[in-house]
XYZ file of C-alpha atoms in Angstrom:
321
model
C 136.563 71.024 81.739
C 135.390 74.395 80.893
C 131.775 74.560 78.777
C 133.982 74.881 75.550
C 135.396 71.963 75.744
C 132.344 70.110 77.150
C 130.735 70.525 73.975
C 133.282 69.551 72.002
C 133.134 66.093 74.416
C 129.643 66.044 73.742
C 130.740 64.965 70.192
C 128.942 68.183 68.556
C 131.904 70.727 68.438
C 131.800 69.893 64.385
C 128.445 70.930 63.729
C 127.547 74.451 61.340
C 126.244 77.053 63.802
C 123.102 77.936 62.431
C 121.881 74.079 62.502
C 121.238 71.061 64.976
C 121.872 71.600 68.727
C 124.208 74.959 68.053
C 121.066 76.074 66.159
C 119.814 76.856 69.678
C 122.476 78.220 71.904
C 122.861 80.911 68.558
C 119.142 81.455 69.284
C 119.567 82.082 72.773
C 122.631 84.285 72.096
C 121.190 86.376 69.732
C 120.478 89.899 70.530
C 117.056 90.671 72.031
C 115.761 94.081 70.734
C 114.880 95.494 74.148
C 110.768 96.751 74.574
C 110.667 100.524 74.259
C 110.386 102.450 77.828
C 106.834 103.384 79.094
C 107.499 107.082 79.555
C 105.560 110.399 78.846
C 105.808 110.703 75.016
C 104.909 113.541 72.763
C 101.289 113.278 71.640
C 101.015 112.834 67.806
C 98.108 114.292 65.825
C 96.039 111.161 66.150
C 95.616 109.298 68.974
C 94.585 105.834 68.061
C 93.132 103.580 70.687
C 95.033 101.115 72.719
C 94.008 97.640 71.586
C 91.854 96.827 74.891
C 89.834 99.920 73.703
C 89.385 98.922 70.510
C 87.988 95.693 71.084
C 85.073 97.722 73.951
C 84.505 100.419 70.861
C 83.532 97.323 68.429
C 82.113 95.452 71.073
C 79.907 99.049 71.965
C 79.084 99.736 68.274
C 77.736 95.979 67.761
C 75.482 95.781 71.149
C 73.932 97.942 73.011
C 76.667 100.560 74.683
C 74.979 100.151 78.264
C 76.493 96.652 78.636
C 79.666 98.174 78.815
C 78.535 100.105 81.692
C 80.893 99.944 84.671
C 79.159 101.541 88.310
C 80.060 101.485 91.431
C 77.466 103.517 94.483
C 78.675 104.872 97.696
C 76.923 105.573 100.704
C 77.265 108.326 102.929
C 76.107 107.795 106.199
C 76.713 109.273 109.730
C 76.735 113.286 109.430
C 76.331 116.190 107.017
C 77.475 115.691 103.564
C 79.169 118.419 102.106
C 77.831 118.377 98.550
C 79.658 121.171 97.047
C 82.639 119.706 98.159
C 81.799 116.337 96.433
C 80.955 117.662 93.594
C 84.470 119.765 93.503
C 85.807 116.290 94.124
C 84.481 114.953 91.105
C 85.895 117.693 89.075
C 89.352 116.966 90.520
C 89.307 113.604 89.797
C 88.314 114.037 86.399
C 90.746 116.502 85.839
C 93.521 114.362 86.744
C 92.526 111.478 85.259
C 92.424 111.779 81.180
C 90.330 108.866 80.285
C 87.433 110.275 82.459
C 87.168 112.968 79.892
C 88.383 111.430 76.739
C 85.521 111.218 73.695
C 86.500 108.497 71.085
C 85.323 110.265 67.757
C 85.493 107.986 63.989
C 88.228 109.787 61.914
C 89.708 109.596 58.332
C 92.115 107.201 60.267
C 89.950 105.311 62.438
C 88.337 105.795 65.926
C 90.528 107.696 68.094
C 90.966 109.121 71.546
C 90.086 113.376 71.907
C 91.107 114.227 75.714
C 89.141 117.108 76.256
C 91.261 119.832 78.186
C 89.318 120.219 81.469
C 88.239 123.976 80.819
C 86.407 122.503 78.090
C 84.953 119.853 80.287
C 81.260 119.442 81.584
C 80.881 116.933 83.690
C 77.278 115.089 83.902
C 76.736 114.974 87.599
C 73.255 116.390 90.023
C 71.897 116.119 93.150
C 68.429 114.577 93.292
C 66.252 114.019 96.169
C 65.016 110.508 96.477
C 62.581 108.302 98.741
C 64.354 105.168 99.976
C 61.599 102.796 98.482
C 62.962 104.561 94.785
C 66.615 104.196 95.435
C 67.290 100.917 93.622
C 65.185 101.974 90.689
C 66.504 105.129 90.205
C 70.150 103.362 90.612
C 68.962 100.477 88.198
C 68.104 103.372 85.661
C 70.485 105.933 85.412
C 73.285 102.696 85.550
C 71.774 101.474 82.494
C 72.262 104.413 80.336
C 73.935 104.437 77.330
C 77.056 106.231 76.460
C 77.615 108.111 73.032
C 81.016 107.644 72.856
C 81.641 109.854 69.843
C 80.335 112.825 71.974
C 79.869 111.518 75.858
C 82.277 111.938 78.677
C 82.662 108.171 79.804
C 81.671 109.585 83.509
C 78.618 110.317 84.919
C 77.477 110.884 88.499
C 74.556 111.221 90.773
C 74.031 112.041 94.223
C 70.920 110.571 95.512
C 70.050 112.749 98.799
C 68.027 110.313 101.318
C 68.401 112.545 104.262
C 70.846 114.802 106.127
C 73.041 112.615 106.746
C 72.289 109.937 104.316
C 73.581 110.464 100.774
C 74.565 107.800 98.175
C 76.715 108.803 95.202
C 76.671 106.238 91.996
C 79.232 106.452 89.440
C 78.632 105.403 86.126
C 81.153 105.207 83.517
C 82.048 102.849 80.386
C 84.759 100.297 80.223
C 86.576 101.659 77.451
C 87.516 103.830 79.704
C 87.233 102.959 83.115
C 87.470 99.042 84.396
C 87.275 97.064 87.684
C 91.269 97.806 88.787
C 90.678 101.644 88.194
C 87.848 102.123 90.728
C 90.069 101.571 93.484
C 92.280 104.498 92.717
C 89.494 106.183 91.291
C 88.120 105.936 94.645
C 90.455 106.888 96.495
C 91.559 109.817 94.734
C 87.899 111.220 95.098
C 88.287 110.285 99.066
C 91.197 112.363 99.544
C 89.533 115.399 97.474
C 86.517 115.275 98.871
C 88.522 115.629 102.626
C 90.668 118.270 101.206
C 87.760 120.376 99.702
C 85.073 119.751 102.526
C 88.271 121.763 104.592
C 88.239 124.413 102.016
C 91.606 123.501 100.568
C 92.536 122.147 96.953
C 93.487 118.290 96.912
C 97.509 118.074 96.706
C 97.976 114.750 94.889
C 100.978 112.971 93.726
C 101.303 113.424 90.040
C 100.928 110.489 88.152
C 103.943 109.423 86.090
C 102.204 108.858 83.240
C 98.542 109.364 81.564
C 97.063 106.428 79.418
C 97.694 107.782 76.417
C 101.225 107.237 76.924
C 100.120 103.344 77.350
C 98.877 103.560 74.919
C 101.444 104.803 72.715
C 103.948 102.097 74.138
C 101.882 99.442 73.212
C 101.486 100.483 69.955
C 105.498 100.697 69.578
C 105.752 97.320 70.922
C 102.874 95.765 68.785
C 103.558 97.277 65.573
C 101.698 97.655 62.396
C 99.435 95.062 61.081
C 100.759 96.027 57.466
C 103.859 94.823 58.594
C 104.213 91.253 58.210
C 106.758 91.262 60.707
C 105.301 93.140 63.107
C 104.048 91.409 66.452
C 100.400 92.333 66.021
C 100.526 90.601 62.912
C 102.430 87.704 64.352
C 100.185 87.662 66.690
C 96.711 87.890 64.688
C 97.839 85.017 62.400
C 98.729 82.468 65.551
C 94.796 83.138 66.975
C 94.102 83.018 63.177
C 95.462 79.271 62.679
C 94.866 78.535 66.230
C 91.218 78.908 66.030
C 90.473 78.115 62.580
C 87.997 74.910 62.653
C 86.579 75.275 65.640
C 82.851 74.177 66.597
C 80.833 77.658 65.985
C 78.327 76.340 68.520
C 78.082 73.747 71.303
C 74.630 71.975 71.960
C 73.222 71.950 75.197
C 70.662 69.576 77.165
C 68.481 73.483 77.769
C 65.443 73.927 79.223
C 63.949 76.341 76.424
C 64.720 77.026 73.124
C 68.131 79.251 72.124
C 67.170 82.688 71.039
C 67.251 83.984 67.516
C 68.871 87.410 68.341
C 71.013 87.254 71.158
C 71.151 89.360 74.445
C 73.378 90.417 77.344
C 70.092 88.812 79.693
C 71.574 86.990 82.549
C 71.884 86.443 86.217
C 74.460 85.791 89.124
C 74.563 82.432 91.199
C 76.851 83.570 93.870
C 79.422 81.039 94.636
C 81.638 81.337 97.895
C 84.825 79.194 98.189
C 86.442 78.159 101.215
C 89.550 79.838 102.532
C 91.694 76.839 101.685
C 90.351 76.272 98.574
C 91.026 79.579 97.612
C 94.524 79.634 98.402
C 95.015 76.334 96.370
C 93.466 78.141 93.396
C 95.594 80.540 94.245
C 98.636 78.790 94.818
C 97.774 76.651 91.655
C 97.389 79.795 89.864
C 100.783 80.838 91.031
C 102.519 77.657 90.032
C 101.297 77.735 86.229
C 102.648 81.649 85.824
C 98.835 82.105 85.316
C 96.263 84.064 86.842
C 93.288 83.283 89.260
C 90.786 84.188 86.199
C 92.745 81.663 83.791
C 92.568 79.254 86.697
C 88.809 79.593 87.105
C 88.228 80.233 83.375
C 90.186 76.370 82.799
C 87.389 75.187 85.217
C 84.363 76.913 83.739
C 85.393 75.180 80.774
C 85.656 71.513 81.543
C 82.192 72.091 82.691
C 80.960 73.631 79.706
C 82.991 70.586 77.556
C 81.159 67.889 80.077
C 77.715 69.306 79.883
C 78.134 70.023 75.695
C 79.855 66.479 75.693
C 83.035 68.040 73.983
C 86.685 67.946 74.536
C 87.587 70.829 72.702
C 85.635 74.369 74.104
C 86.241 77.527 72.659
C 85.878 80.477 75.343
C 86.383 84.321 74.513
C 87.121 87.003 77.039
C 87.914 90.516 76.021
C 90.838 90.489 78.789
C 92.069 87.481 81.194
């Protein structure tokens, strides 16, 4: 019996495509308009921001900017630094990467990303000479910083000279441009300049494939307009919308002092450490929901944020999961 006729068995052979159980196989044999290509595209006029950067420019403009700050220090240790070849690094890296020196200006069509051609570029970065009972003050401080994203490069750098052979270099940048899986690259590219120029030589790096603001663009095309009422974004915005609508603006705590009046970003870190094996069952249960470890550990952060504000239903926001 072939699947033809295994329908027609099934006693639903006479039923109008379009309705009951045929409804569905014509939904799953409908055409699927294939998501455009992430490629290099041509760069249009204005460069609007990709939606993760929009939500870190309103989030910046609200708050203070500094608690978007992203920085990561590095210590140099065990011989003689070549400074002018770090700071040559830093220049390379910059120049290859666009978002290090991309400005986010207000236009007549909304905030938008300016890459700065590199020529253009000056990059904020000294050498000071510091006292190792200052260090962590002087990090503390020039970390905290703010950013004028209108105007700033979203990069900064110091190198804090301790000694001869003891020099730590902090990075500071914001997270509208730069976030916690970019250092890693980030890092390494500056590794392999920094070898290349401390032997005289230029860096040779692979070239990337594509630049954010082709991202950017792509996600855009797949998104759509939010004038069009058929667009995904808009699709999109009215599910969280509907979804959301209702919901508890507030969930009382047993606290230990009042709530403030005007909120802050004040806070502190209670380091947990898990266990190997419990960390590959997070994982693992992570894996088996198609979700990732933050969802996983999000789910649990709220059940104990529901027990402790006696609620079943807990509303948590995250710029990105």
């Amino acid at each position: 019996m072939d699947s033809a006729s295994g329908i027609l068995a099934g006693g639903i052979g006479n039923d109008r495509f379009g309705t009951g159980p045929l409804r569905v196989v014509g939904r799953a044999m409908a055409p699927v308009a294939r998501p455009p290509v992430l490629m290099r595209r041509p760069r249009p006029d204005h460069l609007p921001l990709a939606p993760a950067q929009e939500r870190m420019w309103h989030a910046a403009r609200i708050g203070r900017s500094a608690e978007w700050n992203v920085s990561r220090a590095v210590r140099i240790r065990g011989g003689s630094a070549d400074l002018d070849a770090l700071l040559a690094a830093i220049g390379d890296v910059v120049a290859r990467h666009e978002p290090l020196r991309t400005c986010y200006p207000v236009t007549e069509h909304g905030p938008a990303q300016v890459v700065v051609p590199f020529a253009d570029v000056e990059v904020d970065v000294r050498v000071c000479t510091v006292g190792e009972h200052d260090l962590a003050a002087r990090l503390a401080e020039f970390a905290q910083r703010e950013f004028d994203l209108a105007n700033d490069l979203p990069l900064r750098a110091r190198v804090y000279v301790l000694g001869a052979d003891d020099v730590v270099l902090l990075l500071v940048g914001h997270h509208i441009s730069i976030d916690g899986r970019s250092l890693a690259p980030l890092l390494r590219d500056l590794g392999a300049a920094y070898t290349a120029r401390a032997r005289g030589l230029p860096p040779v790096l692979a070239p990337l494939p594509i630049d954010y603001a082709d991202y950017t663009l792509w996600k855009h095309a797949q998104l759509g307009d939010f004038a069009d009422e058929s667009s995904r974004a808009t699709q999109q915005l009215r599910y969280w919308a509907n979804t959301l609508a209702g919901r508890r603006a507030l969930l009382e705590f047993p606290v230990d002092r009042p709530r403030q009046v005007v909120s802050s970003s004040e806070g502190a870190i209670i380091p947990v450490c898990f266990p190997v094996p419990v960390h590959a069952a997070l994982l693992d249960r992570a894996q088996h929901g198609r979700a990732s470890l933050f969802m996983v550990l999000q789910a649990a952060f709220a059940l104990c944020v529901g027990w402790f504000g006696r609620s079943a239903d807990v509303t948590v926001a995250t710029a990105v999961s």
